[in-house]
């Protein structure tokens, strides 16, 4: 059973913006991030409410059916938006900590109704933070229509969507200081940012995360450091050097990236400050003509007093710890060591750096660290992290795209 952090107060994040401005993309990334750092977060939207309403025709996508001339669809969208808000209230009244709302919020009247509903229905302390995505870049809007709209509404053309959005834009009202609300405006995917009345640690953290987001698709490569001398002795932790076989595999991984990257040297390259990580990264980097940034954030999980012992020695000396680890591998830590939750906290700045990068990213690190990074991109529950498979001598290629992440694996023989 996953244990979540508890917020000092309930937090509602409300998305604002015209269609094809990236609201759904932002809410997806934020929800993934908040769950990864340990909060119980969920998205409430028109589409989500529709899926829970058995009386509605599920073949009609009311979230995307934005024809402003169709009164029936307008009424259904309003009803679904209200239902999503009601579901959000129920979530926060119970086990939820943070809720993201992606409903009808394009006018001051819509936003005032929403604020009144929250004030009336939520019998607890809460804060609302508004996130507006503004975009006047035609290419970005076109990309958003192609990626998220046409894939779900194949019978519509780009011109139809564009014309409907133009009609909706006539009534659109941007967030204003006079509304007395706390908000951030992301203009053209973060090229310009405006923040107003920012309050609290968690909202500040969310703003920091949003400042690193962009819409570029790029590859993220996760590579575990190659075989070390401790592998041969069945020891855990420590700071050993690569074995002869580990150096050979590092050369082969470098050869793989020569073919994969095809001479591209614009790579964001990270490794740990542990010898086996540095040596693997240096061998690969020499092949590619690039150098890795070394950071302790990517060091292997600290095994505490068991660092440098074999698994047999640990079982003999610390049988109690072995039982505790099996019972709760996520939160378990060897005495004076780290848990997976500690590692998540430690590698969080690396997530910011990866999200910021518009170039391909290569991370050479260690098994516990890579499990945490992998879980972030695949939206794994953090309770699943200890069981994620990160094999040695394997390149894991991730390609984050809107709403999910593509993956391929290549075993280096």
XYZ file of C-alpha atoms in Angstrom:
413
model
C 0.000 0.000 0.000
C 1.545 3.288 -1.093
C 1.965 5.959 1.584
C 1.570 9.530 0.361
C 2.904 12.806 1.679
C 0.269 15.003 3.276
C -0.162 18.632 2.327
C -0.739 21.352 4.920
C -3.898 22.207 2.993
C -5.668 20.831 -0.067
C -4.416 22.304 -3.330
C -6.446 22.825 -6.529
C -4.596 23.564 -9.754
C -6.940 25.008 -12.394
C -5.916 25.012 -16.069
C -6.979 27.974 -18.207
C -6.574 28.484 -21.944
C -8.059 28.037 -25.392
C -8.010 24.593 -27.056
C -4.671 23.471 -28.552
C -2.666 25.531 -26.051
C -1.214 22.567 -24.196
C -3.438 22.517 -21.091
C -3.896 18.748 -21.162
C -0.168 18.253 -21.746
C 0.689 20.509 -18.785
C -1.824 18.803 -16.491
C -0.492 15.366 -17.463
C 3.119 16.344 -16.730
C 2.236 18.064 -13.468
C 0.160 15.133 -12.254
C 2.975 12.713 -13.109
C 5.502 14.854 -11.247
C 3.353 15.366 -8.139
C 2.613 11.665 -7.780
C 6.303 10.856 -8.304
C 7.395 13.123 -5.441
C 4.827 11.466 -3.191
C 1.547 13.411 -3.272
C -1.822 11.867 -4.082
C -2.792 13.845 -7.160
C -5.427 13.343 -9.845
C -6.756 15.107 -12.969
C -10.447 16.011 -13.324
C -11.587 16.954 -16.811
C -14.531 16.954 -19.196
C -13.243 13.758 -20.799
C -12.813 12.070 -17.413
C -16.344 12.996 -16.367
C -17.711 11.722 -19.676
C -16.049 8.337 -19.203
C -17.815 7.989 -15.844
C -21.242 8.852 -17.295
C -22.774 5.670 -18.727
C -25.700 7.572 -20.280
C -23.513 9.522 -22.701
C -22.445 8.309 -26.119
C -18.761 7.486 -25.576
C -18.127 7.683 -29.327
C -18.558 11.463 -29.105
C -15.538 13.205 -27.598
C -17.150 16.121 -25.750
C -13.773 17.423 -24.622
C -12.838 18.035 -28.252
C -16.311 18.691 -29.691
C -15.864 22.455 -29.425
C -18.255 23.573 -32.185
C -19.652 26.834 -30.701
C -22.733 26.639 -32.960
C -23.908 23.286 -31.568
C -26.083 24.191 -28.549
C -26.574 20.568 -27.502
C -22.852 19.943 -27.232
C -22.372 23.239 -25.393
C -24.882 22.179 -22.736
C -23.353 18.714 -22.375
C -19.867 20.235 -22.007
C -21.134 22.577 -19.284
C -22.727 19.683 -17.426
C -19.595 17.540 -17.707
C -17.444 20.423 -16.527
C -19.672 20.743 -13.453
C -19.507 16.987 -12.831
C -15.703 17.092 -13.029
C -15.674 19.834 -10.390
C -17.965 17.767 -8.170
C -15.707 14.735 -8.551
C -12.729 16.912 -7.647
C -14.456 18.009 -4.436
C -15.185 14.397 -3.476
C -11.554 13.448 -4.119
C -10.203 16.210 -1.884
C -12.800 15.581 0.829
C -11.480 12.044 1.051
C -7.930 10.817 0.411
C -6.728 13.316 -2.203
C -4.147 16.036 -1.600
C -3.799 17.845 -4.949
C -6.387 18.025 -7.729
C -5.922 19.365 -11.268
C -9.014 20.772 -12.974
C -9.251 21.025 -16.766
C -12.817 22.119 -17.448
C -14.571 25.299 -18.601
C -12.540 28.237 -17.282
C -12.190 30.540 -20.283
C -14.230 33.477 -18.936
C -14.323 35.424 -15.679
C -17.883 34.187 -15.178
C -16.757 30.537 -15.527
C -13.974 31.096 -13.010
C -16.215 32.871 -10.518
C -18.728 29.993 -10.632
C -15.896 27.547 -10.024
C -14.565 29.518 -7.055
C -18.058 29.707 -5.558
C -18.555 25.959 -5.970
C -15.262 25.173 -4.216
C -16.052 27.576 -1.387
C -19.518 26.104 -0.905
C -18.660 22.396 -1.214
C -15.193 22.042 0.309
C -15.455 21.839 4.082
C -11.718 22.088 4.648
C -8.760 24.414 4.166
C -7.758 24.692 0.520
C -5.818 26.875 -1.905
C -6.483 27.454 -5.618
C -3.643 28.147 -8.035
C -4.501 29.036 -11.634
C -2.295 27.980 -14.574
C -2.954 29.755 -17.868
C -1.359 28.658 -21.123
C -1.325 31.359 -23.785
C 0.004 30.698 -27.264
C -0.008 32.787 -30.432
C 2.659 30.766 -32.233
C 0.848 29.229 -35.256
C 3.326 26.347 -35.521
C 2.893 25.310 -31.878
C -0.902 25.464 -32.206
C -0.730 23.391 -35.399
C 1.492 20.811 -33.667
C -0.945 20.559 -30.766
C -3.882 20.054 -33.135
C -1.994 17.365 -35.046
C -0.782 15.503 -31.964
C -3.790 15.555 -29.679
C -6.861 16.633 -31.611
C -6.737 14.949 -35.015
C -5.602 11.648 -33.507
C -8.944 11.510 -31.655
C -11.115 13.280 -34.242
C -9.945 11.944 -37.560
C -12.958 13.110 -39.532
C -12.223 16.773 -38.801
C -9.741 18.910 -40.684
C -7.193 21.314 -39.245
C -9.121 24.224 -40.781
C -12.312 23.138 -39.012
C -10.548 23.042 -35.645
C -8.800 26.340 -36.287
C -12.039 28.111 -37.252
C -13.881 26.771 -34.198
C -11.073 27.930 -31.918
C -11.228 31.416 -33.493
C -14.913 31.630 -32.596
C -14.209 30.556 -29.002
C -11.408 33.120 -28.784
C -13.920 35.940 -29.228
C -15.311 35.316 -25.719
C -12.031 34.271 -24.094
C -10.867 36.331 -21.106
C -7.315 36.042 -19.863
C -6.530 35.967 -16.120
C -6.289 39.410 -14.557
C -4.936 40.764 -11.279
C -8.364 42.246 -10.516
C -9.741 38.708 -10.049
C -7.727 38.514 -6.813
C -6.318 35.071 -7.587
C -2.914 33.409 -7.442
C -1.743 32.424 -10.911
C 1.008 31.761 -13.416
C 0.796 32.581 -17.128
C 2.914 30.505 -19.495
C 3.204 32.373 -22.772
C 4.330 30.426 -25.863
C 5.443 27.429 -23.803
C 7.421 29.360 -21.235
C 9.148 31.898 -23.492
C 7.523 34.463 -21.239
C 6.173 33.832 -17.746
C 4.043 35.972 -15.446
C 3.394 35.058 -11.815
C 0.936 36.828 -9.519
C 0.332 36.431 -5.773
C 2.429 33.272 -5.432
C 1.938 31.747 -1.994
C 3.349 28.701 -0.251
C 6.134 26.178 -0.665
C 4.198 23.750 -2.851
C 2.988 26.357 -5.354
C 6.548 27.718 -5.569
C 7.764 24.206 -6.303
C 5.123 23.785 -9.004
C 6.150 27.079 -10.627
C 9.790 25.934 -10.646
C 8.753 22.733 -12.389
C 6.599 24.540 -14.967
C 9.473 26.866 -15.867
C 11.403 23.871 -17.229
C 8.696 22.475 -19.514
C 8.743 22.641 -23.302
C 7.009 20.850 -26.181
C 10.062 19.401 -27.943
C 10.223 15.631 -28.359
C 13.695 14.175 -27.712
C 15.300 10.899 -26.722
C 16.318 10.064 -23.157
C 18.833 7.232 -22.773
C 19.261 5.441 -19.443
C 22.404 3.339 -19.087
C 23.496 1.465 -15.997
C 27.206 1.613 -15.148
C 28.944 -1.508 -16.409
C 30.284 -4.466 -14.455
C 32.517 -3.494 -11.524
C 34.995 -5.466 -9.428
C 32.323 -5.718 -6.709
C 29.991 -7.512 -9.126
C 32.552 -10.308 -9.339
C 32.618 -10.572 -5.537
C 28.809 -10.312 -5.118
C 29.230 -7.179 -2.978
C 26.800 -4.267 -2.879
C 27.527 -0.542 -2.837
C 31.075 0.684 -2.397
C 33.033 2.647 -4.965
C 34.856 0.014 -7.014
C 36.355 0.458 -10.463
C 35.137 -1.290 -13.591
C 36.209 -4.865 -14.214
C 37.961 -5.774 -17.454
C 34.623 -7.027 -18.797
C 32.941 -3.799 -17.665
C 35.430 -1.745 -19.670
C 34.810 -3.913 -22.707
C 31.041 -3.494 -22.434
C 31.500 0.284 -22.058
C 33.344 0.290 -25.380
C 30.472 -1.595 -26.994
C 27.912 0.848 -25.539
C 29.983 3.666 -27.013
C 29.871 1.942 -30.406
C 26.085 1.693 -30.116
C 25.782 5.446 -29.536
C 28.085 6.246 -32.466
C 25.494 4.595 -34.709
C 22.472 5.858 -32.740
C 23.457 9.538 -32.539
C 25.077 9.708 -35.986
C 27.668 12.318 -35.064
C 25.340 14.576 -33.055
C 27.373 16.091 -30.209
C 24.581 18.259 -28.845
C 23.866 15.811 -26.039
C 22.949 16.546 -22.429
C 25.166 13.985 -20.673
C 25.076 13.155 -16.945
C 26.814 10.611 -14.756
C 27.500 10.062 -11.065
C 30.636 10.804 -9.063
C 31.281 7.102 -8.428
C 34.257 5.458 -10.134
C 32.274 2.881 -12.093
C 29.863 5.549 -13.341
C 32.647 7.947 -14.293
C 34.647 5.232 -16.055
C 31.646 3.994 -18.040
C 30.761 7.580 -19.024
C 34.344 8.459 -19.956
C 34.712 5.447 -22.256
C 31.369 6.191 -23.918
C 32.102 9.916 -24.050
C 35.517 9.402 -25.646
C 33.833 7.461 -28.438
C 31.379 10.320 -29.014
C 33.703 13.246 -28.398
C 31.619 14.572 -25.481
C 32.078 14.828 -21.710
C 29.596 14.032 -18.975
C 28.601 16.333 -16.142
C 29.414 14.475 -12.904
C 26.946 14.930 -10.065
C 26.459 13.261 -6.684
C 22.713 13.392 -7.291
C 23.193 10.293 -9.473
C 25.304 8.276 -7.006
C 24.004 4.831 -6.119
C 21.683 4.398 -3.138
C 23.628 4.488 0.135
C 23.680 1.053 1.753
C 24.838 2.467 5.107
C 26.596 0.013 7.386
C 26.077 -2.746 4.803
C 28.067 -0.921 2.126
C 30.708 -3.231 0.689
C 29.278 -6.433 2.167
C 28.132 -9.489 0.257
C 24.474 -10.491 0.346
C 25.418 -13.559 2.390
C 27.244 -11.404 4.943
C 24.227 -9.105 5.246
C 21.860 -12.063 5.739
C 24.114 -13.456 8.462
C 24.770 -10.182 10.302
C 21.476 -8.341 9.822
C 18.594 -10.841 9.416
C 16.129 -8.321 10.889
C 16.963 -5.788 8.188
C 16.480 -8.406 5.475
C 12.933 -9.067 6.726
C 12.157 -5.344 6.937
C 13.416 -4.816 3.405
C 11.166 -7.573 2.038
C 8.158 -6.154 3.910
C 8.592 -2.564 2.700
C 11.277 -2.184 0.023
C 10.226 1.371 -0.877
C 10.788 2.934 2.545
C 13.401 0.543 3.897
C 16.903 1.834 4.494
C 19.917 0.045 5.930
C 21.158 1.718 9.142
C 22.795 5.056 8.218
C 21.756 4.432 4.600
C 19.086 5.647 2.156
C 15.644 4.486 1.065
C 14.184 4.756 -2.430
C 12.197 7.762 -1.178
C 15.477 9.435 -0.251
C 16.822 8.706 -3.734
C 13.726 10.281 -5.369
C 14.353 13.449 -3.385
C 18.035 13.396 -4.367
C 17.477 12.917 -8.107
C 14.607 15.416 -8.373
C 16.958 18.211 -9.603
C 18.059 15.886 -12.421
C 14.429 15.583 -13.534
C 14.339 19.382 -13.793
C 17.495 19.338 -15.918
C 16.157 16.595 -18.193
C 12.824 18.400 -18.612
C 14.689 21.617 -19.464
C 16.882 20.007 -22.133
C 15.761 20.271 -25.747
C 18.610 17.996 -26.862
C 18.851 14.209 -26.442
C 19.746 13.227 -22.871
C 22.133 10.439 -21.835
C 22.270 9.352 -18.189
C 24.896 6.849 -17.035
C 24.097 5.983 -13.433
C 23.252 3.119 -11.072
C 20.382 0.733 -10.667
C 18.400 2.383 -7.820
C 18.766 5.853 -9.343
C 17.708 4.668 -12.803
C 14.661 2.915 -11.336
C 13.516 6.265 -9.928
C 14.097 8.130 -13.200
C 12.373 5.398 -15.211
C 9.341 5.452 -12.891
C 8.914 9.187 -13.427
C 8.635 8.883 -17.208
C 6.388 5.822 -17.148
C 4.080 7.127 -14.386
C 4.770 4.130 -12.173
C 3.380 4.251 -8.664
C 6.365 4.947 -6.426
C 5.576 1.715 -4.583
C 6.494 -0.095 -7.829
C 9.979 1.425 -8.061
C 11.911 -1.318 -6.186
C 10.617 -3.948 -8.647
C 11.459 -2.103 -11.895
C 13.917 -4.048 -14.048
C 17.050 -2.106 -15.076
C 19.407 -4.705 -16.564
C 23.139 -4.221 -16.860
C 24.666 -3.828 -20.354
C 21.403 -2.464 -21.707
C 20.437 0.872 -23.276
C 16.915 1.989 -22.368
C 15.635 4.571 -24.845
C 12.675 6.682 -23.746
C 10.818 9.147 -25.968
C 8.287 11.225 -23.995
C 5.390 12.274 -26.227
C 2.057 13.856 -25.263
C 0.305 11.759 -22.614
C 2.715 8.797 -22.527
C 6.262 7.597 -23.122
C 7.634 5.323 -25.833
C 10.339 2.824 -24.892
C 12.792 0.505 -26.569
C 15.629 -1.567 -25.080
C 18.850 -2.754 -26.682
C 20.953 -5.402 -24.955
C 24.653 -4.809 -25.539
C 26.379 -8.170 -26.030
